[in-house]
Amino acid sequence: MKTVKKRKATVDTAACVACGCCVKVCPKGAIAIYRGIRAEIDQENCIGCGKCAKECPASVITIREVQP
Amino acid sequence: MKKQWYDYLWIFSAAYLILGFFNILFAWLGLLCFFIPLIISLTQGTKGYCNRYCGRGQLFSLLGGRFGLSRKRDIPGWMKSKAFRYGFLIFFFLMFFQMLWNTYLVFAGAQDLRQVVTLLWSFKLPWHWAYHGTLLHPGVAQFAFGFYSVMLTSTVLGLVTMVLFKPRSWCVYCPMGTMTQLICKAKNR
Ligand code: SF4
Ligand code: SF4
Ligand code: SF4
């Protein structure tokens, strides 16, 4: 049986500077800045495109494969 | 995503630097970039300024992104450490208060107006063409020279890290960004 792996973005929240650069580039609108503290990614909507990870000036976003 | 009016505030940031070259008194407008983020973080508890309105961040992403003036490498680990970010914030504040002190001395008549823009807290650039005296007190001009120095210095640092690392690397250690994030953390505990 084939398992479909999905790619999703995760934020290292402790190192996030809450600049919001990732929010601006996400094509799915899947990121929000939680109370000026850190970025939060809506795992449902994220398609794992990696645009946010590329943009993040602190490079604290990683794209990981997750089991569905 | 559709562009909003606030996506064009980079024009304001660029115009600010240019206007200060011709008349230093425009430097006073830079106070907006200090008070608006603070007010938003204090009243809303968000980094709405960084996330939406900051023209400086937009300018860096435009120059580094669209114009490709960036190597787009990861910023070194120490630059995103809390020690460096908070240390830089404190250093920036100390320099800011020193600038205010110099302004005070001119207001108090203890020091003459110095028409220079100090880059990176050490290099004095002649800037005398940007001020020819007004009815205002020389202290008003001294503050403008000091504030413009702060803005120009941070722009130069931001441009250097934009080229070396990612376009908006400045946002990692920007004192306003760090300070508003700290305020949000304190408010939303
Ligand atoms: S771009 Fe990076 S540092 Fe900025 S809010 Fe997003 S995850 Fe945080
Ligand atoms: S990986 Fe793509 S879809 Fe997922 S949060 Fe980042 S930009 Fe949005
Ligand atoms: S961190 Fe500084 S430069 Fe970046 S968006 Fe916020 S205020 Fe602007």
GROMACS .gro file of C-alpha atoms and ligand atoms in nm:
model
  281
    1MET     CA    1   0.000   0.000   0.000
    2LYS     CA    2   0.130   0.341  -0.090
    3THR     CA    3   0.140   0.611   0.177
    4VAL     CA    4   0.119   0.964   0.047
    5LYS     CA    5   0.360   1.187   0.229
    6LYS     CA    6   0.278   1.551   0.252
    7ARG     CA    7   0.515   1.840   0.292
    8LYS     CA    8   0.434   2.100   0.554
    9ALA     CA    9   0.608   2.405   0.695
   10THR     CA   10   0.712   2.425   1.061
   11VAL     CA   11   0.839   2.729   1.245
   12ASP     CA   12   1.109   2.727   1.511
   13THR     CA   13   0.891   2.955   1.719
   14ALA     CA   14   1.153   3.040   1.981
   15ALA     CA   15   1.372   3.201   1.715
   16CYS     CA   16   1.093   3.366   1.513
   17VAL     CA   17   1.112   3.745   1.515
   18ALA     CA   18   0.747   3.792   1.410
   19CYS     CA   19   0.840   4.014   1.117
   20GLY     CA   20   0.566   3.874   0.897
   21CYS     CA   21   0.773   3.829   0.581
   22CYS     CA   22   0.643   3.473   0.555
   23VAL     CA   23   0.280   3.588   0.575
   24LYS     CA   24   0.327   3.815   0.276
   25VAL     CA   25   0.453   3.541   0.045
   26CYS     CA   26   0.233   3.247   0.138
   27PRO     CA   27   0.010   3.174  -0.163
   28LYS     CA   28  -0.244   2.995   0.058
   29GLY     CA   29  -0.272   3.257   0.329
   30ALA     CA   30  -0.182   2.979   0.571
   31ILE     CA   31   0.036   3.187   0.804
   32ALA     CA   32  -0.063   3.435   1.072
   33ILE     CA   33   0.146   3.619   1.326
   34TYR     CA   34   0.020   3.525   1.669
   35ARG     CA   35   0.001   3.837   1.889
   36GLY     CA   36   0.322   3.986   1.758
   37ILE     CA   37   0.521   3.700   1.905
   38ARG     CA   38   0.559   3.426   1.644
   39ALA     CA   39   0.435   3.294   1.314
   40GLU     CA   40   0.180   3.015   1.321
   41ILE     CA   41   0.113   2.791   1.026
   42ASP     CA   42  -0.224   2.643   0.954
   43GLN     CA   43  -0.127   2.285   0.880
   44GLU     CA   44  -0.454   2.224   0.700
   45ASN     CA   45  -0.395   2.489   0.438
   46CYS     CA   46  -0.020   2.465   0.398
   47ILE     CA   47   0.082   2.298   0.073
   48GLY     CA   48   0.450   2.281   0.159
   49CYS     CA   49   0.558   2.501  -0.130
   50GLY     CA   50   0.850   2.641   0.070
   51LYS     CA   51   0.802   3.005  -0.027
   52CYS     CA   52   0.786   3.113   0.336
   53ALA     CA   53   1.104   2.922   0.425
   54LYS     CA   54   1.288   3.091   0.140
   55GLU     CA   55   1.170   3.437   0.242
   56CYS     CA   56   1.217   3.412   0.619
   57PRO     CA   57   1.508   3.643   0.704
   58ALA     CA   58   1.587   3.446   1.017
   59SER     CA   59   1.562   3.114   0.828
   60VAL     CA   60   1.354   2.957   1.101
   61ILE     CA   61   1.103   2.775   0.879
   62THR     CA   62   1.167   2.420   0.766
   63ILE     CA   63   0.963   2.210   0.528
   64ARG     CA   64   0.912   1.860   0.657
   65GLU     CA   65   0.745   1.553   0.528
   66VAL     CA   66   0.461   1.446   0.748
   67GLN     CA   67   0.253   1.131   0.753
   68PRO     CA   68  -0.102   1.214   0.657
   69MET     CA   69  -0.239   3.867  -0.325
   70LYS     CA   70  -0.384   4.201  -0.422
   71LYS     CA   71  -0.167   4.498  -0.341
   72GLN     CA   72  -0.298   4.731  -0.074
   73TRP     CA   73  -0.219   5.096  -0.025
   74TYR     CA   74   0.019   5.010   0.255
   75ASP     CA   75   0.227   4.795   0.023
   76TYR     CA   76   0.358   5.117  -0.127
   77LEU     CA   77   0.495   5.267   0.193
   78TRP     CA   78   0.846   5.186   0.074
   79ILE     CA   79   0.809   5.502  -0.135
   80PHE     CA   80   0.777   5.698   0.189
   81SER     CA   81   1.093   5.538   0.325
   82ALA     CA   82   1.292   5.611   0.012
   83ALA     CA   83   1.156   5.967  -0.009
   84TYR     CA   84   1.252   6.023   0.354
   85LEU     CA   85   1.618   5.951   0.291
   86ILE     CA   86   1.622   6.168  -0.019
   87LEU     CA   87   1.443   6.463   0.140
   88GLY     CA   88   1.684   6.462   0.433
   89PHE     CA   89   1.963   6.509   0.184
   90PHE     CA   90   1.810   6.838   0.075
   91ASN     CA   91   1.658   6.967   0.395
   92ILE     CA   92   1.749   6.808   0.722
   93LEU     CA   93   1.430   6.921   0.893
   94PHE     CA   94   1.244   6.644   0.709
   95ALA     CA   95   1.426   6.408   0.945
   96TRP     CA   96   1.161   6.488   1.205
   97LEU     CA   97   0.913   6.283   1.001
   98GLY     CA   98   1.115   5.978   1.102
   99LEU     CA   99   0.954   5.997   1.443
  100LEU     CA  100   0.652   5.836   1.278
  101CYS     CA  101   0.862   5.520   1.233
  102PHE     CA  102   0.923   5.522   1.607
  103PHE     CA  103   0.586   5.609   1.747
  104ILE     CA  104   0.354   5.418   1.514
  105PRO     CA  105   0.509   5.075   1.584
  106LEU     CA  106   0.518   5.150   1.956
  107ILE     CA  107   0.159   5.266   1.967
  108ILE     CA  108   0.039   4.965   1.768
  109SER     CA  109   0.224   4.722   1.994
  110LEU     CA  110   0.116   4.898   2.313
  111THR     CA  111  -0.249   4.931   2.220
  112GLN     CA  112  -0.311   4.628   1.997
  113GLY     CA  113  -0.043   4.395   2.126
  114THR     CA  114   0.066   4.309   1.773
  115LYS     CA  115   0.356   4.375   1.542
  116GLY     CA  116   0.112   4.522   1.294
  117TYR     CA  117   0.363   4.784   1.193
  118CYS     CA  118   0.625   4.528   1.089
  119ASN     CA  119   0.368   4.294   0.943
  120ARG     CA  120   0.199   4.558   0.730
  121TYR     CA  121   0.314   4.913   0.718
  122CYS     CA  122   0.690   4.931   0.758
  123GLY     CA  123   0.828   5.090   0.442
  124ARG     CA  124   1.184   5.011   0.530
  125GLY     CA  125   1.120   4.637   0.535
  126GLN     CA  126   0.938   4.671   0.203
  127LEU     CA  127   1.229   4.864   0.055
  128PHE     CA  128   1.471   4.587   0.150
  129SER     CA  129   1.249   4.314   0.012
  130LEU     CA  130   1.210   4.511  -0.310
  131LEU     CA  131   1.582   4.580  -0.356
  132GLY     CA  132   1.693   4.238  -0.237
  133GLY     CA  133   1.411   4.044  -0.396
  134ARG     CA  134   1.283   4.203  -0.715
  135PHE     CA  135   1.612   4.376  -0.795
  136GLY     CA  136   1.817   4.078  -0.685
  137LEU     CA  137   2.065   4.273  -0.473
  138SER     CA  138   2.096   3.992  -0.221
  139ARG     CA  139   2.290   3.667  -0.198
  140LYS     CA  140   1.985   3.519  -0.020
  141ARG     CA  141   2.199   3.319   0.223
  142ASP     CA  142   2.104   3.224   0.575
  143ILE     CA  143   2.188   3.480   0.836
  144PRO     CA  144   2.458   3.352   1.077
  145GLY     CA  145   2.323   3.195   1.394
  146TRP     CA  146   2.468   3.452   1.632
  147MET     CA  147   2.287   3.734   1.456
  148LYS     CA  148   1.948   3.585   1.537
  149SER     CA  149   2.045   3.494   1.892
  150LYS     CA  150   1.860   3.672   2.169
  151ALA     CA  151   2.192   3.795   2.308
  152PHE     CA  152   2.276   3.980   1.990
  153ARG     CA  153   1.924   4.109   1.926
  154TYR     CA  154   1.876   4.240   2.278
  155GLY     CA  155   2.235   4.363   2.295
  156PHE     CA  156   2.189   4.558   1.975
  157LEU     CA  157   1.864   4.703   2.107
  158ILE     CA  158   2.041   4.828   2.420
  159PHE     CA  159   2.334   4.965   2.223
  160PHE     CA  160   2.094   5.141   1.988
  161PHE     CA  161   1.913   5.294   2.282
  162LEU     CA  162   2.232   5.419   2.442
  163MET     CA  163   2.330   5.585   2.116
  164PHE     CA  164   1.982   5.728   2.087
  165PHE     CA  165   1.999   5.885   2.431
  166GLN     CA  166   2.341   6.023   2.356
  167MET     CA  167   2.187   6.188   2.050
  168LEU     CA  168   1.907   6.330   2.264
  169TRP     CA  169   2.166   6.459   2.510
  170ASN     CA  170   2.351   6.640   2.233
  171THR     CA  171   2.024   6.792   2.123
  172TYR     CA  172   1.958   6.905   2.478
  173LEU     CA  173   2.300   7.068   2.500
  174VAL     CA  174   2.226   7.270   2.189
  175PHE     CA  175   1.886   7.369   2.325
  176ALA     CA  176   2.048   7.472   2.652
  177GLY     CA  177   2.303   7.682   2.464
  178ALA     CA  178   2.594   7.477   2.598
  179GLN     CA  179   2.692   7.354   2.255
  180ASP     CA  180   2.678   7.493   1.903
  181LEU     CA  181   2.485   7.330   1.624
  182ARG     CA  182   2.695   7.071   1.445
  183GLN     CA  183   2.581   7.020   1.089
  184VAL     CA  184   2.707   6.670   1.040
  185VAL     CA  185   2.546   6.332   0.987
  186THR     CA  186   2.720   6.063   1.186
  187LEU     CA  187   2.732   5.731   1.008
  188LEU     CA  188   2.769   5.410   1.209
  189TRP     CA  189   2.813   5.617   1.525
  190SER     CA  190   3.163   5.722   1.422
  191PHE     CA  191   3.203   5.869   1.075
  192LYS     CA  192   3.108   6.234   1.052
  193LEU     CA  193   2.979   6.325   0.709
  194PRO     CA  194   2.953   6.692   0.615
  195TRP     CA  195   2.587   6.775   0.559
  196HIS     CA  196   2.586   7.153   0.581
  197TRP     CA  197   2.397   7.200   0.253
  198ALA     CA  198   2.083   7.062   0.409
  199TYR     CA  199   2.029   7.343   0.656
  200HIS     CA  200   2.051   7.717   0.617
  201GLY     CA  201   1.902   7.837   0.939
  202THR     CA  202   1.539   7.906   1.014
  203LEU     CA  203   1.343   8.093   1.274
  204LEU     CA  204   1.348   7.775   1.476
  205HIS     CA  205   1.593   7.713   1.755
  206PRO     CA  206   1.920   7.544   1.643
  207GLY     CA  207   1.830   7.259   1.875
  208VAL     CA  208   1.545   7.168   1.639
  209ALA     CA  209   1.801   7.126   1.362
  210GLN     CA  210   2.041   6.938   1.590
  211PHE     CA  211   1.776   6.680   1.662
  212ALA     CA  212   1.710   6.650   1.290
  213PHE     CA  213   2.079   6.586   1.217
  214GLY     CA  214   2.092   6.332   1.498
  215PHE     CA  215   1.777   6.153   1.396
  216TYR     CA  216   1.877   6.143   1.033
  217SER     CA  217   2.207   5.989   1.144
  218VAL     CA  218   2.015   5.713   1.321
  219MET     CA  219   1.799   5.648   1.016
  220LEU     CA  220   2.086   5.655   0.769
  221THR     CA  221   2.301   5.430   0.986
  222SER     CA  222   2.028   5.171   1.020
  223THR     CA  223   1.959   5.186   0.648
  224VAL     CA  224   2.326   5.129   0.567
  225LEU     CA  225   2.347   4.835   0.809
  226GLY     CA  226   2.024   4.699   0.662
  227LEU     CA  227   2.158   4.730   0.308
  228VAL     CA  228   2.480   4.550   0.400
  229THR     CA  229   2.299   4.257   0.559
  230MET     CA  230   2.047   4.260   0.274
  231VAL     CA  231   2.331   4.201   0.026
  232LEU     CA  232   2.510   3.944   0.243
  233PHE     CA  233   2.211   3.746   0.365
  234LYS     CA  234   1.840   3.754   0.293
  235PRO     CA  235   1.670   4.075   0.174
  236ARG     CA  236   1.501   4.156   0.503
  237SER     CA  237   1.784   4.042   0.731
  238TRP     CA  238   1.764   4.380   0.901
  239CYS     CA  239   1.428   4.276   1.045
  240VAL     CA  240   1.603   4.006   1.249
  241TYR     CA  241   1.796   4.259   1.456
  242CYS     CA  242   1.601   4.581   1.391
  243PRO     CA  243   1.566   4.753   1.731
  244MET     CA  244   1.208   4.858   1.660
  245GLY     CA  245   1.117   4.504   1.560
  246THR     CA  246   1.285   4.358   1.868
  247MET     CA  247   1.129   4.614   2.097
  248THR     CA  248   0.777   4.572   1.963
  249GLN     CA  249   0.809   4.194   1.988
  250LEU     CA  250   0.918   4.231   2.351
  251ILE     CA  251   0.623   4.458   2.423
  252CYS     CA  252   0.389   4.203   2.264
  253LYS     CA  253   0.543   3.925   2.469
  254ALA     CA  254   0.500   4.124   2.789
  255LYS     CA  255   0.144   4.224   2.704
  256ASN     CA  256   0.025   3.881   2.594
  257ARG     CA  257   0.170   3.678   2.875
  258SF4     S1  258   0.946   3.530   0.824
  258SF4    FE1  259   1.045   3.395   0.973
  258SF4     S2  260   1.100   3.526   1.146
  258SF4    FE2  261   0.953   3.639   1.021
  258SF4     S3  262   0.753   3.592   1.113
  258SF4    FE3  263   0.786   3.442   0.950
  258SF4     S4  264   0.880   3.267   1.054
  258SF4    FE4  265   0.899   3.440   1.192
  259SF4     S1  266   0.505   2.618   0.269
  259SF4    FE1  267   0.391   2.746   0.122
  259SF4     S2  268   0.176   2.708   0.173
  259SF4    FE2  269   0.296   2.634   0.348
  259SF4     S3  270   0.298   2.807   0.487
  259SF4    FE3  271   0.484   2.820   0.362
  259SF4     S4  272   0.429   2.954   0.192
  259SF4    FE4  273   0.237   2.889   0.289
  260SF4     S1  274   1.167   4.473   1.198
  260SF4    FE1  275   1.215   4.691   1.166
  260SF4     S2  276   1.255   4.714   0.948
  260SF4    FE2  277   1.157   4.516   0.977
  260SF4     S3  278   0.941   4.555   0.943
  260SF4    FE3  279   0.975   4.580   1.164
  260SF4     S4  280   1.021   4.795   1.199
  260SF4    FE4  281   1.040   4.754   0.979
   0.00000   0.00000   0.00000
